[in-house]
């Protein structure tokens, strides 16, 4: 799984560059998430724009990624497509993750979700 990372102020932005977050990608996602967040204590936002398929293993990988964050931080997901949003809603994970319609650093800090 290809994921890029960059800083936007105090926000670590991770961009998933694959169309599927599924069983085949889950282990790689968790490893890359662990590496990217190991030395970062601030907000973590995952740009989900390219992801158009999310299965239970992918959802589990997102939950595992959030559990890697210390201090009770919540993982933030940005620009989820309609299919991913539907999966999050049906599983009630939309109340677990912070969801943004756009990238939070482009909306002057306003949560659009």
Short mmCIF file of C-alpha atoms in Angstrom, two decimals:
data_model
loop_
_atom_site.label_atom_id
_atom_site.label_comp_id
_atom_site.label_asym_id
_atom_site.label_seq_id
_atom_site.Cartn_x
_atom_site.Cartn_y
_atom_site.Cartn_z
CA UNK A 1 0.00 0.00 0.00
CA UNK A 2 1.32 3.39 -0.96
CA UNK A 3 0.81 6.20 1.56
CA UNK A 4 2.45 9.61 1.48
CA UNK A 5 2.89 11.87 4.49
CA UNK A 6 3.44 15.57 4.96
CA UNK A 7 3.06 18.14 7.70
CA UNK A 8 0.54 20.99 7.61
CA UNK A 9 1.36 23.01 10.71
CA UNK A 10 0.75 20.65 13.62
CA UNK A 11 -1.25 18.20 11.48
CA UNK A 12 0.32 15.03 10.11
CA UNK A 13 -1.43 14.36 6.81
CA UNK A 14 -1.39 10.83 5.43
CA UNK A 15 -2.66 10.33 1.89
CA UNK A 16 -3.74 6.85 0.81
CA UNK A 17 -2.80 6.46 -2.83
CA UNK A 18 -4.72 3.22 -3.43
CA UNK A 19 -8.37 2.68 -4.32
CA UNK A 20 -8.93 -0.19 -1.87
CA UNK A 21 -8.43 -0.47 1.86
CA UNK A 22 -9.17 -4.17 2.26
CA UNK A 23 -7.73 -7.40 3.65
CA UNK A 24 -4.88 -7.33 1.14
CA UNK A 25 -3.84 -3.81 2.18
CA UNK A 26 -4.64 -3.85 5.91
CA UNK A 27 -1.31 -5.14 7.24
CA UNK A 28 0.72 -2.76 5.09
CA UNK A 29 -1.53 0.14 6.13
CA UNK A 30 -1.01 -0.62 9.83
CA UNK A 31 2.77 -0.84 9.42
CA UNK A 32 2.93 2.46 7.53
CA UNK A 33 0.61 4.12 10.02
CA UNK A 34 2.79 2.96 12.92
CA UNK A 35 5.94 4.28 11.24
CA UNK A 36 4.37 7.62 10.31
CA UNK A 37 2.86 8.34 13.73
CA UNK A 38 5.63 6.98 15.96
CA UNK A 39 7.17 10.37 16.71
CA UNK A 40 4.14 12.62 16.15
CA UNK A 41 1.99 13.70 19.08
CA UNK A 42 -0.43 15.98 17.24
CA UNK A 43 -3.43 15.56 15.00
CA UNK A 44 -3.39 12.84 12.33
CA UNK A 45 -5.60 13.24 9.26
CA UNK A 46 -5.93 10.57 6.58
CA UNK A 47 -6.94 11.78 3.13
CA UNK A 48 -9.32 9.07 1.90
CA UNK A 49 -10.12 10.71 -1.44
CA UNK A 50 -8.81 7.86 -3.60
CA UNK A 51 -10.32 5.05 -1.51
CA UNK A 52 -13.49 3.74 -3.12
CA UNK A 53 -13.65 0.34 -1.38
CA UNK A 54 -13.45 -0.36 2.36
CA UNK A 55 -14.11 -3.81 3.82
CA UNK A 56 -14.12 -5.05 7.42
CA UNK A 57 -10.35 -5.65 7.38
CA UNK A 58 -9.75 -2.12 6.13
CA UNK A 59 -12.07 -0.76 8.79
CA UNK A 60 -10.19 -2.81 11.38
CA UNK A 61 -6.93 -1.34 10.11
CA UNK A 62 -8.30 2.19 10.62
CA UNK A 63 -9.37 1.29 14.17
CA UNK A 64 -5.93 -0.22 14.84
CA UNK A 65 -4.37 2.97 13.47
CA UNK A 66 -6.40 5.07 15.88
CA UNK A 67 -5.38 2.84 18.79
CA UNK A 68 -1.75 3.61 17.93
CA UNK A 69 -2.40 7.26 18.81
CA UNK A 70 -1.66 8.00 22.43
CA UNK A 71 -3.42 10.40 24.74
CA UNK A 72 -6.93 9.55 23.59
CA UNK A 73 -6.49 11.23 20.23
CA UNK A 74 -9.04 10.39 17.53
CA UNK A 75 -8.04 9.57 13.99
CA UNK A 76 -9.42 12.07 11.48
CA UNK A 77 -10.60 10.99 8.03
CA UNK A 78 -10.96 13.54 5.24
CA UNK A 79 -12.65 13.50 1.84
CA UNK A 80 -14.28 10.07 2.16
CA UNK A 81 -16.23 9.06 -0.92
CA UNK A 82 -19.89 8.02 -0.76
CA UNK A 83 -19.17 4.29 -0.49
CA UNK A 84 -16.67 4.75 2.35
CA UNK A 85 -19.04 7.18 4.10
CA UNK A 86 -21.83 4.61 3.84
CA UNK A 87 -19.65 1.87 5.38
CA UNK A 88 -18.67 4.22 8.22
CA UNK A 89 -22.31 5.20 8.81
CA UNK A 90 -23.66 1.61 8.71
CA UNK A 91 -21.03 0.43 11.18
CA UNK A 92 -21.50 3.56 13.32
CA UNK A 93 -17.80 4.27 12.98
CA UNK A 94 -18.71 7.78 11.88
CA UNK A 95 -19.03 8.50 15.61
CA UNK A 96 -15.60 7.01 16.36
CA UNK A 97 -13.54 8.89 13.78
CA UNK A 98 -13.54 12.64 13.19
CA UNK A 99 -14.81 13.11 9.64
CA UNK A 100 -14.07 16.09 7.39
CA UNK A 101 -15.58 16.73 3.97
CA UNK A 102 -12.44 18.62 2.96
CA UNK A 103 -8.88 18.78 4.19
CA UNK A 104 -9.01 20.60 7.56
CA UNK A 105 -6.06 22.87 6.78
CA UNK A 106 -7.89 24.20 3.70
CA UNK A 107 -11.09 25.13 5.55
CA UNK A 108 -9.60 27.44 8.19
CA UNK A 109 -10.08 24.79 10.87
CA UNK A 110 -13.84 24.44 10.40
CA UNK A 111 -15.14 20.90 10.52
CA UNK A 112 -17.43 20.44 7.54
CA UNK A 113 -18.70 16.98 8.44
#
